[in-house]
Coordinates of C-alpha atoms in Angstrom, one line a residue:
Chain P
M805 CA 0.0 0.0 -0.1
E806 CA 1.3 2.8 -1.2
S807 CA 2.6 5.5 2.1
I808 CA 1.3 9.2 2.1
I809 CA 3.7 10.2 5.5
K810 CA 6.3 8.3 7.3
T811 CA 7.2 8.9 10.1
K812 CA 11.0 7.5 11.0
D813 CA 12.5 7.7 14.5
L814 CA 10.2 10.9 15.2
T815 CA 11.3 12.0 18.8
I816 CA 10.5 14.5 20.9
A817 CA 12.0 15.8 24.3
F818 CA 11.2 18.5 26.6
G819 CA 12.9 19.5 29.1
G820 CA 14.1 15.5 30.8
H821 CA 10.2 14.2 29.6
V822 CA 10.4 12.5 26.4
A823 CA 6.7 13.0 25.2
V824 CA 7.1 10.6 21.6
N825 CA 10.4 8.0 21.5
E826 CA 10.9 7.5 18.3
V827 CA 8.1 6.5 16.6
S828 CA 8.7 5.3 12.7
V829 CA 4.9 4.8 11.6
D830 CA 3.6 4.8 7.3
I831 CA 0.3 6.3 6.6
P832 CA -1.3 4.8 3.9
K833 CA -2.2 7.2 1.2
N834 CA -6.7 7.6 0.7
Q835 CA -7.0 6.0 3.7
F836 CA -8.8 7.2 7.4
T837 CA -5.8 5.9 9.6
S838 CA -6.8 6.2 13.5
V839 CA -4.5 6.8 16.4
I840 CA -5.7 5.9 19.9
G841 CA -4.0 5.5 23.2
P842 CA -4.5 6.8 26.4
N843 CA -4.0 9.8 28.3
G844 CA -0.7 11.2 27.6
A845 CA 0.7 8.6 25.1
G846 CA 1.9 11.8 22.8
K847 CA -1.1 11.6 20.7
T848 CA -1.2 15.4 20.0
T849 CA 2.2 16.1 20.2
F850 CA 2.4 13.6 18.0
F851 CA 0.1 15.1 15.5
N852 CA 2.6 18.5 16.1
M853 CA 5.4 16.9 14.7
L854 CA 3.2 16.1 11.7
S855 CA 1.7 19.4 11.1
G856 CA 4.5 22.0 11.8
Q857 CA 3.6 22.6 15.2
L858 CA 6.0 21.3 17.5
T859 CA 9.6 20.0 15.1
P860 CA 12.1 17.4 16.7
T861 CA 14.1 16.5 18.6
K862 CA 15.3 13.4 16.7
G863 CA 13.9 11.8 13.6
Q864 CA 12.2 13.1 10.0
V865 CA 8.4 12.9 8.7
F866 CA 7.8 13.0 5.1
F867 CA 4.7 13.2 2.8
K868 CA 4.6 11.9 -0.4
G869 CA 9.2 11.1 0.1
E870 CA 10.0 14.7 0.4
D871 CA 11.6 15.0 3.6
I872 CA 9.1 17.8 5.1
T873 CA 11.0 17.7 9.2
K874 CA 12.3 21.5 8.4
K875 CA 9.6 22.9 6.9
S876 CA 7.0 25.2 9.4
A877 CA 3.7 24.8 9.9
T878 CA 2.6 27.0 7.3
E879 CA 4.4 25.7 4.5
R880 CA 2.5 22.1 5.5
A881 CA -0.5 23.5 5.3
R882 CA -0.1 24.6 1.6
I883 CA 1.9 21.5 0.9
G884 CA -1.6 19.0 1.4
I885 CA -1.7 18.2 5.0
G886 CA -4.3 20.4 6.6
R887 CA -5.2 20.0 10.4
S888 CA -8.1 21.0 13.3
F889 CA -7.2 21.1 16.9
Q890 CA -8.3 19.3 19.9
I891 CA -9.1 22.9 21.9
T892 CA -11.4 24.5 19.6
N893 CA -9.2 27.0 17.2
V894 CA -11.2 29.7 15.5
F895 CA -11.9 33.4 15.3
P896 CA -14.0 34.2 17.4
N897 CA -15.0 37.9 16.4
I898 CA -15.4 37.2 13.2
T899 CA -18.5 35.3 11.6
V900 CA -18.7 31.5 10.7
F901 CA -19.0 32.5 7.4
E902 CA -15.5 34.8 7.1
N903 CA -13.9 31.5 9.3
V904 CA -14.4 29.5 6.4
R905 CA -14.1 31.9 3.9
L906 CA -10.9 33.1 5.4
A907 CA -10.3 29.6 4.1
I908 CA -10.9 29.3 0.9
Q909 CA -9.0 32.1 0.4
S910 CA -5.4 31.3 1.4
R911 CA -6.2 27.8 -0.9
E912 CA -6.7 29.8 -3.9
N913 CA -3.4 31.5 -3.3
V914 CA -5.7 35.9 -2.3
R915 CA -2.6 36.4 -0.2
F916 CA -1.3 39.9 -0.7
Q917 CA -4.6 41.9 -2.5
M918 CA -5.6 45.2 -1.2
L919 CA -7.0 47.4 -3.6
R920 CA -10.2 44.9 -4.6
H921 CA -13.2 44.7 -2.2
F922 CA -13.3 40.9 -0.5
T923 CA -17.2 41.0 -1.8
K924 CA -15.5 41.1 -5.4
Y925 CA -14.6 37.4 -5.0
K926 CA -17.8 36.1 -5.5
A927 CA -17.4 32.1 -5.9
F928 CA -15.5 32.4 -2.2
A929 CA -18.2 33.4 -0.9
D930 CA -20.3 31.0 -2.6
E931 CA -18.1 27.9 -2.0
A932 CA -17.9 29.2 2.2
M933 CA -21.7 29.1 2.1
S934 CA -22.0 25.1 0.2
I935 CA -18.8 23.5 2.9
L936 CA -20.9 25.1 5.7
E937 CA -24.0 23.8 4.7
T938 CA -22.4 19.5 4.3
V939 CA -21.6 20.7 7.9
L940 CA -25.1 21.8 8.8
L941 CA -23.8 25.5 10.1
K942 CA -25.9 27.7 7.5
D943 CA -28.1 28.8 9.2
R944 CA -25.5 30.4 11.7
A945 CA -22.6 32.0 8.8
K946 CA -23.6 35.5 9.9
A947 CA -23.5 34.7 13.8
L948 CA -19.9 35.4 15.2
A949 CA -17.7 32.1 16.1
V950 CA -17.2 33.0 19.7
N951 CA -21.7 32.7 20.4
L952 CA -21.2 29.1 18.8
S953 CA -22.2 26.2 21.2
H954 CA -19.4 24.2 21.6
G955 CA -20.4 21.3 18.6
E956 CA -20.7 24.3 16.3
K957 CA -17.5 25.2 16.6
R958 CA -16.2 21.4 16.2
K959 CA -18.2 21.6 13.1
L960 CA -16.9 24.9 11.9
E961 CA -13.8 23.4 12.6
I962 CA -13.8 20.5 9.9
A963 CA -15.8 22.9 8.1
M964 CA -11.7 25.3 8.3
L965 CA -10.2 22.2 7.2
L966 CA -12.7 21.6 3.7
A967 CA -12.2 23.9 2.6
L968 CA -8.4 23.9 2.4
N969 CA -9.1 20.8 0.7
T970 CA -5.5 19.4 1.2
E971 CA -4.8 16.1 0.9
V972 CA -4.1 15.3 4.6
L973 CA -6.4 15.9 7.1
L974 CA -5.1 15.2 10.8
L975 CA -8.5 15.4 13.6
D976 CA -7.4 15.8 16.5
E977 CA -10.8 14.9 18.5
P978 CA -13.3 15.8 16.2
T979 CA -16.2 15.0 19.1
A980 CA -14.3 16.3 22.0
G981 CA -16.0 18.0 24.7
M982 CA -19.9 17.3 22.9
S983 CA -22.5 16.5 24.3
L984 CA -24.0 12.5 23.5
E985 CA -26.6 14.6 21.1
E986 CA -24.1 16.4 19.2
V987 CA -22.0 13.0 18.1
P988 CA -24.4 12.1 15.2
A989 CA -23.9 15.3 13.1
I990 CA -20.3 14.9 13.2
L991 CA -19.6 11.2 12.6
D992 CA -22.4 12.2 9.2
V993 CA -20.0 14.9 8.5
I994 CA -16.5 12.8 9.0
K995 CA -18.6 9.6 6.8
Q996 CA -19.4 11.9 4.0
I997 CA -15.4 13.2 3.8
K998 CA -14.3 9.8 4.1
E999 CA -16.9 8.5 0.7
E1000 CA -14.6 11.7 -1.2
E1001 CA -11.6 10.8 -3.2
N1002 CA -8.0 11.0 -2.6
R1003 CA -8.1 12.2 0.7
T1004 CA -6.2 10.9 3.2
I1005 CA -7.6 11.1 6.9
I1006 CA -6.1 10.7 10.4
L1007 CA -7.7 10.7 13.5
I1008 CA -7.2 11.1 17.3
E1009 CA -10.7 9.4 19.3
H1010 CA -11.1 7.6 22.5
K1011 CA -14.4 6.7 21.1
M1012 CA -13.7 3.8 20.2
D1013 CA -16.8 2.7 19.0
M1014 CA -16.5 5.4 16.4
V1015 CA -12.9 4.6 16.1
L1016 CA -13.9 1.0 15.0
G1017 CA -16.8 1.9 13.1
L1018 CA -15.1 4.3 10.6
S1019 CA -11.0 3.5 10.5
D1020 CA -9.3 1.1 8.0
Q1021 CA -6.6 1.4 10.0
V1022 CA -5.8 1.5 13.6
M1023 CA -2.3 3.1 15.2
V1024 CA -2.1 2.5 19.1
L1025 CA 0.7 5.0 20.9
F1026 CA 1.5 4.6 24.9
N1027 CA 3.5 6.4 26.6
G1028 CA 5.3 8.1 23.3
E1029 CA 6.0 4.8 21.5
F1030 CA 4.8 3.0 19.1
L1031 CA 2.9 0.0 20.0
A1032 CA 1.1 -1.7 17.3
Q1033 CA -0.6 -0.5 13.7
G1034 CA -2.9 -2.7 11.9
S1035 CA -6.7 -3.3 11.2
P1036 CA -9.5 -2.4 13.5
D1037 CA -9.8 -6.1 14.3
E1038 CA -6.1 -6.8 14.4
I1039 CA -6.1 -4.1 16.6
M1040 CA -8.9 -5.3 19.3
E1041 CA -6.7 -9.0 19.0
N1042 CA -3.1 -7.7 19.5
E1043 CA -2.6 -9.2 23.2
T1044 CA 0.0 -6.3 23.7
V1045 CA -2.0 -3.7 22.7
Q1046 CA -4.9 -5.7 25.6
A1047 CA -2.4 -6.1 28.0
V1048 CA -1.1 -2.2 28.3
Y1049 CA -4.6 -0.5 28.9
I1050 CA -7.7 -2.6 27.3
G1051 CA -6.8 -4.9 30.4
G1052 CA -10.7 -6.8 31.2
S1053 CA -11.7 -9.1 29.1
Q1054 CA -13.3 -9.0 25.8
D1055 CA -16.5 -8.4 26.8
D1056 CA -15.4 -5.1 27.9
K1057 CA -13.3 -3.5 24.6
H1058 CA -16.3 -2.5 22.8
T1059 CA -17.1 0.3 25.1
S1060 CA -13.8 1.1 26.6
E1061 CA -12.8 4.4 25.9
I1062 CA -9.5 5.0 25.9
G1063 CA -7.6 8.9 27.4
T1064 CA -7.6 11.5 26.3
D1065 CA -3.6 13.3 25.5
Chain D
M1199 CA -24.4 44.2 2.9
I1200 CA -23.1 45.8 -0.2
K1201 CA -26.5 48.0 0.9
T1202 CA -25.4 49.0 4.3
L1203 CA -22.1 49.8 3.0
Q1204 CA -23.0 51.6 0.3
K1205 CA -24.8 53.8 3.0
S1206 CA -21.8 54.3 5.3
T1207 CA -20.0 55.6 2.3
W1208 CA -22.9 58.4 1.3
V1209 CA -23.5 59.2 5.0
Y1210 CA -19.3 59.8 4.8
L1211 CA -19.3 61.6 2.1
F1212 CA -22.0 64.0 3.2
T1213 CA -20.2 64.4 6.5
G1214 CA -17.1 65.5 3.9
L1215 CA -19.2 68.0 2.3
M1216 CA -20.7 69.4 5.0
L1217 CA -17.0 69.8 6.7
V1218 CA -15.9 71.5 3.2
L1219 CA -18.7 74.4 3.6
L1220 CA -18.0 74.3 7.6
P1221 CA -15.6 77.3 6.7
F1222 CA -17.5 79.2 4.7
F1223 CA -19.9 79.7 7.7
K1224 CA -17.7 80.5 10.4
D1225 CA -13.8 81.3 9.6
E1226 CA -13.0 82.3 13.0
R1227 CA -8.7 81.8 13.3
W1228 CA -9.2 79.5 16.6
F1229 CA -12.3 77.3 15.2
L1230 CA -10.2 76.4 11.8
F1231 CA -7.6 75.7 13.9
L1232 CA -9.0 73.4 16.2
M1233 CA -10.7 71.9 13.3
I1234 CA -7.2 71.0 11.4
Q1235 CA -6.3 69.6 14.3
I1236 CA -8.7 67.4 14.8
F1237 CA -8.0 66.4 11.0
V1238 CA -4.7 65.6 11.8
F1239 CA -5.5 63.5 15.1
G1240 CA -8.1 61.8 13.1
I1241 CA -5.0 60.6 10.7
F1242 CA -3.2 59.9 13.0
A1243 CA -5.6 57.8 15.0
M1244 CA -6.5 56.2 12.0
S1245 CA -2.8 54.5 11.2
Y1246 CA -2.9 53.3 14.9
D1247 CA -5.9 51.8 14.7
L1248 CA -5.1 49.9 12.0
L1249 CA -2.1 48.3 14.1
L1250 CA -4.6 48.1 17.6
G1251 CA -7.9 47.7 15.8
Y1252 CA -7.3 45.7 12.9
T1253 CA -4.0 43.7 13.7
G1254 CA -4.1 43.8 17.1
I1255 CA -0.2 45.5 17.6
V1256 CA -0.6 48.0 20.5
S1257 CA 3.1 49.7 20.2
F1258 CA 3.5 52.5 22.3
G1259 CA 6.3 54.5 20.6
H1260 CA 4.1 55.2 17.5
A1261 CA 5.1 58.9 18.0
M1262 CA 8.6 58.2 15.8
F1263 CA 6.1 58.5 12.2
F1264 CA 4.7 60.8 13.3
G1265 CA 8.2 62.8 14.8
V1266 CA 9.9 61.8 11.6
G1267 CA 7.4 63.0 9.6
A1268 CA 7.3 66.9 11.0
Y1269 CA 10.6 67.3 10.9
S1270 CA 11.1 65.7 7.7
V1271 CA 8.7 68.6 6.3
A1272 CA 9.7 71.0 8.2
I1273 CA 13.6 70.6 7.8
T1274 CA 13.7 70.4 4.5
L1275 CA 11.1 73.2 4.6
D1276 CA 13.9 75.0 6.2
R1277 CA 16.8 74.1 4.4
F1278 CA 15.4 74.7 1.2
E1279 CA 14.0 77.8 -0.4
P1280 CA 9.6 77.6 0.9
S1281 CA 8.9 76.6 -2.6
F1282 CA 6.4 73.7 -3.7
M1283 CA 9.0 71.3 -4.8
S1284 CA 10.7 71.7 -0.9
L1285 CA 6.8 71.0 0.4
L1286 CA 6.8 68.3 -2.4
L1287 CA 10.0 67.1 -1.2
G1288 CA 9.3 67.0 2.2
I1289 CA 6.2 65.5 2.0
V1290 CA 7.8 62.3 0.1
I1291 CA 11.2 62.2 2.7
A1292 CA 8.4 62.0 5.6
M1293 CA 6.8 59.5 4.1
A1294 CA 10.4 57.5 2.1
V1295 CA 11.9 57.7 6.3
G1296 CA 8.9 56.8 7.7
G1297 CA 8.1 53.7 6.1
L1298 CA 11.4 52.9 5.9
I1299 CA 12.0 53.3 9.4
A1300 CA 8.5 50.8 10.0
F1301 CA 10.1 48.2 7.8
I1302 CA 13.0 48.4 9.7
A1303 CA 11.8 48.0 13.3
G1304 CA 8.8 45.8 12.0
I1305 CA 11.5 43.2 10.8
L1306 CA 13.5 43.1 13.7
T1307 CA 10.7 43.8 17.1
L1308 CA 7.6 42.2 15.2
R1309 CA 8.5 38.9 16.0
L1310 CA 8.5 39.6 20.0
K1311 CA 5.3 38.6 21.8
S1312 CA 3.1 41.8 22.3
H1313 CA 4.4 43.2 25.4
Y1314 CA 7.6 43.0 24.6
Y1315 CA 6.8 44.5 21.1
A1316 CA 5.1 47.1 23.1
M1317 CA 7.8 47.9 25.5
L1318 CA 11.2 47.8 22.6
T1319 CA 8.6 50.6 20.8
L1320 CA 8.7 52.9 23.4
A1321 CA 12.6 52.2 24.1
L1322 CA 13.0 53.7 20.2
A1323 CA 10.5 56.2 19.9
N1324 CA 12.0 57.8 23.3
L1325 CA 15.9 57.0 21.0
F1326 CA 13.8 59.8 18.3
L1327 CA 13.2 61.9 21.1
V1328 CA 16.7 61.3 22.8
L1329 CA 18.2 62.0 19.2
A1330 CA 15.8 64.8 18.5
E1331 CA 16.8 66.7 21.6
K1332 CA 21.2 66.4 21.3
W1333 CA 21.2 66.5 17.7
R1334 CA 20.7 70.7 17.5
S1335 CA 22.4 71.3 14.5
L1336 CA 19.6 69.7 12.6
T1337 CA 17.0 70.2 14.8
K1338 CA 17.2 72.7 17.7
G1339 CA 16.6 70.5 20.0
N1340 CA 14.3 71.5 23.2
D1341 CA 14.2 74.9 22.1
G1342 CA 12.4 73.8 18.0
F1343 CA 12.1 75.7 15.0
T1344 CA 9.8 77.7 12.4
F1345 CA 10.0 77.4 9.8
Q1346 CA 8.4 79.3 6.1
I1347 CA 5.8 77.5 4.0
P1348 CA 5.1 78.6 0.4
E1349 CA 3.6 81.3 -0.1
L1350 CA 0.0 81.4 -2.2
P1351 CA -1.1 81.9 -5.6
G1352 CA -3.0 84.8 -6.1
G1353 CA -5.4 86.3 -3.4
L1354 CA -5.6 82.7 -2.0
E1355 CA -2.7 83.3 0.1
D1356 CA -5.5 85.7 2.2
H1357 CA -6.8 82.5 2.9
R1358 CA -4.2 80.4 4.1
N1359 CA -6.5 79.0 7.2
M1360 CA -8.7 77.9 5.2
V1361 CA -6.5 76.4 2.1
I1362 CA -5.1 74.4 4.7
Y1363 CA -8.2 73.5 6.9
L1364 CA -9.0 72.4 3.3
F1365 CA -6.3 70.3 2.3
C1366 CA -6.2 68.6 5.6
L1367 CA -9.8 67.6 5.2
V1368 CA -8.8 66.5 1.7
S1369 CA -6.4 64.6 3.3
M1370 CA -8.1 62.9 5.4
V1371 CA -11.5 62.1 3.7
V1372 CA -9.0 60.1 0.8
I1373 CA -6.9 58.1 2.9
F1374 CA -10.0 57.3 5.3
F1375 CA -10.9 55.6 2.4
G1376 CA -7.9 54.3 0.8
L1377 CA -7.8 52.6 4.8
K1378 CA -11.1 51.4 4.7
R1379 CA -10.4 49.4 1.1
L1380 CA -7.7 48.5 2.4
T1381 CA -9.4 47.0 5.7
E1382 CA -11.9 45.6 3.8
S1383 CA -9.9 43.5 0.9
P1384 CA -8.7 40.1 1.6
L1385 CA -5.2 41.5 2.5
G1386 CA -7.3 43.5 5.4
K1387 CA -9.2 40.5 6.2
I1388 CA -6.2 38.7 6.9
L1389 CA -4.8 40.9 9.1
V1390 CA -7.9 40.8 11.4
A1391 CA -7.9 37.1 11.8
I1392 CA -3.8 37.7 12.8
R1393 CA -5.5 39.6 14.8
E1394 CA -8.1 37.0 16.4
N1395 CA -5.8 33.9 16.8
E1396 CA -2.8 33.9 15.3
Q1397 CA -1.6 29.7 15.5
R1398 CA -5.2 29.5 13.3
V1399 CA -4.1 32.3 10.6
V1400 CA -0.8 29.8 10.4
S1401 CA -2.7 26.1 9.9
L1402 CA -4.5 27.9 7.2
G1403 CA -1.2 28.4 5.2
Y1404 CA -0.8 32.4 5.5
K1405 CA 2.9 33.4 7.1
I1406 CA 2.7 36.2 10.3
M1407 CA 5.7 38.0 9.8
P1408 CA 5.2 39.6 5.8
Y1409 CA 1.3 40.8 6.9
K1410 CA 2.9 42.2 10.2
V1411 CA 4.9 44.9 8.2
I1412 CA 2.7 45.7 5.4
I1413 CA 1.1 46.6 7.8
S1414 CA 3.5 48.4 9.7
V1415 CA 5.0 50.3 6.9
I1416 CA 1.6 51.1 5.6
S1417 CA 0.5 52.6 9.3
G1418 CA 3.9 54.3 9.3
V1419 CA 3.7 55.7 6.3
V1420 CA 0.4 56.9 7.0
A1421 CA 1.4 58.6 10.7
S1422 CA 4.5 60.5 9.3
F1423 CA 2.1 62.6 6.8
A1424 CA 0.1 63.4 9.9
G1425 CA 3.1 64.3 11.4
V1426 CA 4.2 66.6 8.3
L1427 CA 0.3 68.2 8.2
Y1428 CA 0.8 68.9 12.1
A1429 CA 3.8 71.2 10.8
I1430 CA 2.5 73.3 8.5
S1431 CA -0.6 73.9 10.3
I1432 CA 1.1 75.5 13.2
R1433 CA 4.3 76.3 11.3
F1434 CA 6.6 74.9 14.0
V1435 CA 8.7 72.0 14.9
D1436 CA 10.0 70.8 18.6
T1437 CA 10.8 67.9 19.9
S1438 CA 7.6 67.4 22.0
V1439 CA 6.0 65.1 18.6
F1440 CA 8.0 62.8 19.5
A1441 CA 6.7 62.8 23.2
I1442 CA 4.9 60.1 24.6
D1443 CA 1.7 61.8 24.7
M1444 CA 1.8 61.7 21.2
T1445 CA 1.4 58.0 21.1
L1446 CA -1.5 57.9 24.2
D1447 CA -3.5 60.4 22.6
A1448 CA -3.4 58.1 19.2
L1449 CA -4.5 55.6 21.8
L1450 CA -7.2 57.3 23.5
M1451 CA -8.5 58.9 20.4
T1452 CA -8.9 55.1 19.0
I1453 CA -9.8 53.4 21.8
I1454 CA -13.5 56.3 23.0
G1455 CA -13.7 56.1 19.3
G1456 CA -14.4 53.0 18.4
V1457 CA -11.1 50.0 18.2
G1458 CA -10.9 48.4 14.4
T1459 CA -14.0 51.0 12.9
L1460 CA -11.6 53.4 11.3
V1461 CA -14.0 56.4 11.6
G1462 CA -14.1 55.7 15.2
P1463 CA -10.6 56.7 15.6
I1464 CA -11.6 60.3 14.2
I1465 CA -14.2 60.7 16.1
G1466 CA -12.2 60.4 19.3
A1467 CA -10.0 62.6 17.9
G1468 CA -12.4 65.3 17.1
I1469 CA -14.4 64.5 21.3
I1470 CA -10.7 65.2 22.4
E1471 CA -9.4 68.0 20.6
F1472 CA -12.8 69.5 21.3
A1473 CA -12.6 68.9 24.9
H1474 CA -9.2 69.6 25.8
H1475 CA -9.7 73.6 23.7
Y1476 CA -13.4 73.9 26.0
L1477 CA -12.4 71.9 29.4
S1478 CA -8.5 74.7 28.7
E1479 CA -11.6 77.4 28.7
L1480 CA -13.9 76.6 32.1
S1481 CA -10.1 76.9 33.8
D1482 CA -11.1 80.4 35.3
V1483 CA -13.9 78.4 36.7
H1484 CA -12.0 75.5 38.8
W1485 CA -8.7 75.0 38.1
I1486 CA -9.2 70.9 37.9
F1487 CA -10.0 72.2 34.0
E1488 CA -6.3 73.3 33.6
R1489 CA -5.5 69.8 34.6
W1490 CA -8.1 68.6 32.3
I1491 CA -5.5 65.3 31.6
I1492 CA -6.8 64.1 35.5
L1493 CA -10.7 64.4 33.6
F1494 CA -9.6 62.9 30.4
G1495 CA -8.2 59.8 32.9
I1496 CA -11.7 59.1 34.2
L1497 CA -12.8 59.3 31.1
Y1498 CA -10.4 56.6 30.1
I1499 CA -11.5 54.3 32.6
L1500 CA -14.8 54.9 32.1
V1501 CA -14.9 54.1 28.4
V1502 CA -12.6 50.9 29.2
I1503 CA -14.9 49.8 31.8
F1504 CA -18.4 50.2 30.1
F1505 CA -17.8 50.9 26.4
P1506 CA -14.6 49.0 25.5
S1507 CA -15.8 48.7 22.3
G1508 CA -15.9 52.6 22.3
I1509 CA -18.4 54.8 20.4
V1510 CA -18.5 52.9 16.7
G1511 CA -18.2 50.3 18.2
T1512 CA -21.6 50.0 20.4
I1513 CA -23.5 52.2 18.1
N1514 CA -22.7 49.2 15.7
H1515 CA -23.3 45.8 18.1
K1516 CA -26.6 48.5 19.2
L1517 CA -27.8 48.5 16.0
A1518 CA -26.8 44.5 14.8
T1519 CA -28.6 43.4 18.0
R1520 CA -31.3 45.3 16.4
K1521 CA -31.4 44.2 13.6
Q1522 CA -31.2 40.7 15.0
R1523 CA -34.2 40.9 16.9
K1524 CA -36.3 42.4 14.4
K1525 CA -35.2 39.3 11.8
E1526 CA -36.4 36.8 15.1
D1527 CA -39.5 38.9 15.1
E1528 CA -40.5 38.6 11.3
Q1529 CA -39.1 34.6 11.7
S1530 CA -41.8 34.0 14.4
D1531 CA -44.5 36.2 13.6
K1532 CA -44.2 34.0 10.1
L1533 CA -44.4 30.9 12.3
A1534 CA -47.1 32.0 14.3
S1535 CA -49.5 32.9 10.8

């Protein structure tokens, strides 16, 4: 299977604490890969090194065979690695519509235009509205992002990621902090994205049911170390994985929740 | 949205026209001078608003651009004959030097976190103040110097103050519409995003530094031009143009009028200048009016506590809420019927 992102001995230490230790993995192209692990496993830190928010102490990150370890988060977004954040991270005091429009503007490379009025780019506006419709936020287009509910903010995060239209989508716990009623709507959106061609999705999630239902591949981190990678079934049957944190009987395994980072 | 934009543009143009006609009805010297100060500080405060209101950059050294502008035109007109060519040369030098300083200072300092940046700009502005005090051969130090401005052709010379009034007014209106377009352009939208959340801007694929440097250069050039107009209007320049008070005035005008609104700083400039004038006149009534800065301090605290979005910001907010409520009422009426 062709890989799109590859890491080699990826390591990062904060002071004396090694948060991620020599993780070497292949993330297959056009597949849905979930990264799971208990609290403090280093999942978000690993993500931050893929998206360029953190620079590894040691090791390399490759994107389509090219070493991107030295590339900044901006450059990685431009070459095709987009991400959402675990803690909701939108532009609070501008409208929902404008949040999405800004992502489209970046994708279309309209960066230093200062003479034309922004409303002249009508295609951006139309696309922003259509993306908001996809994530079921069209009615809230004119609201300030700060006034959205937590669930709506998570939808907006995904909308912005969709607007960037990157080849790789890194989703950091898209349902974190959501009420049970809000989760299905987000799941629908994620499923819809999954159906699209040429999309590689990498997801951090602690809701086990969701991971099993959606993923083609599951990758397990524990205490910053790589533990296992395989299909959901393989992972569930992997004895090391069970021993480490699923712990209990086979009956428990589908309902267990693995802690967040 | 476009409809309201057009409406607001008409309101601005109409107000501009009224201001053009104003000196034909009230042409006392003190009044024209007061209005000129409002236009000059309106431009200066707008340039500050680009940083503070739109990009979220807090600068305590904005007076350096104002001062550089004032000194550039004053020195040029003083050294060369006071002709229109010299004036033009002075303006070009002022804006070029202002832009260059903003560029260099921006490249060196804008990487810093907000409070460090604020401190560093304060230090830089102080450096210019000391330079102006010590470089006496060029600036005549604390005493400052007067200079001639070119003589106007024909009968216009008799209405010199009115010509300066109109020149400053037209400059303010042109700069206002220019900056308004800038803030409503794709680049302007990115500036606001930077103010809101820098990390998110990066993850959308934008680089932060070029935008901060660009806006700081534009702001520096506009502030230098305000300094030019200030020097021309009083035909005198001294080191007070570099003082921290200048920056604080711009900050006060921007916050009272409404940050991130452009028209707010102009209104703020109007309020501060008028209040300054009338409060100083009341000094016979009570000594406190002579110390009007105390009253401004209180006003500043009250505005920050009760109207953090300033006058224009509060009005905009109220209008938006009313519009929203009206829309909701209409929807519920529709549902009921």
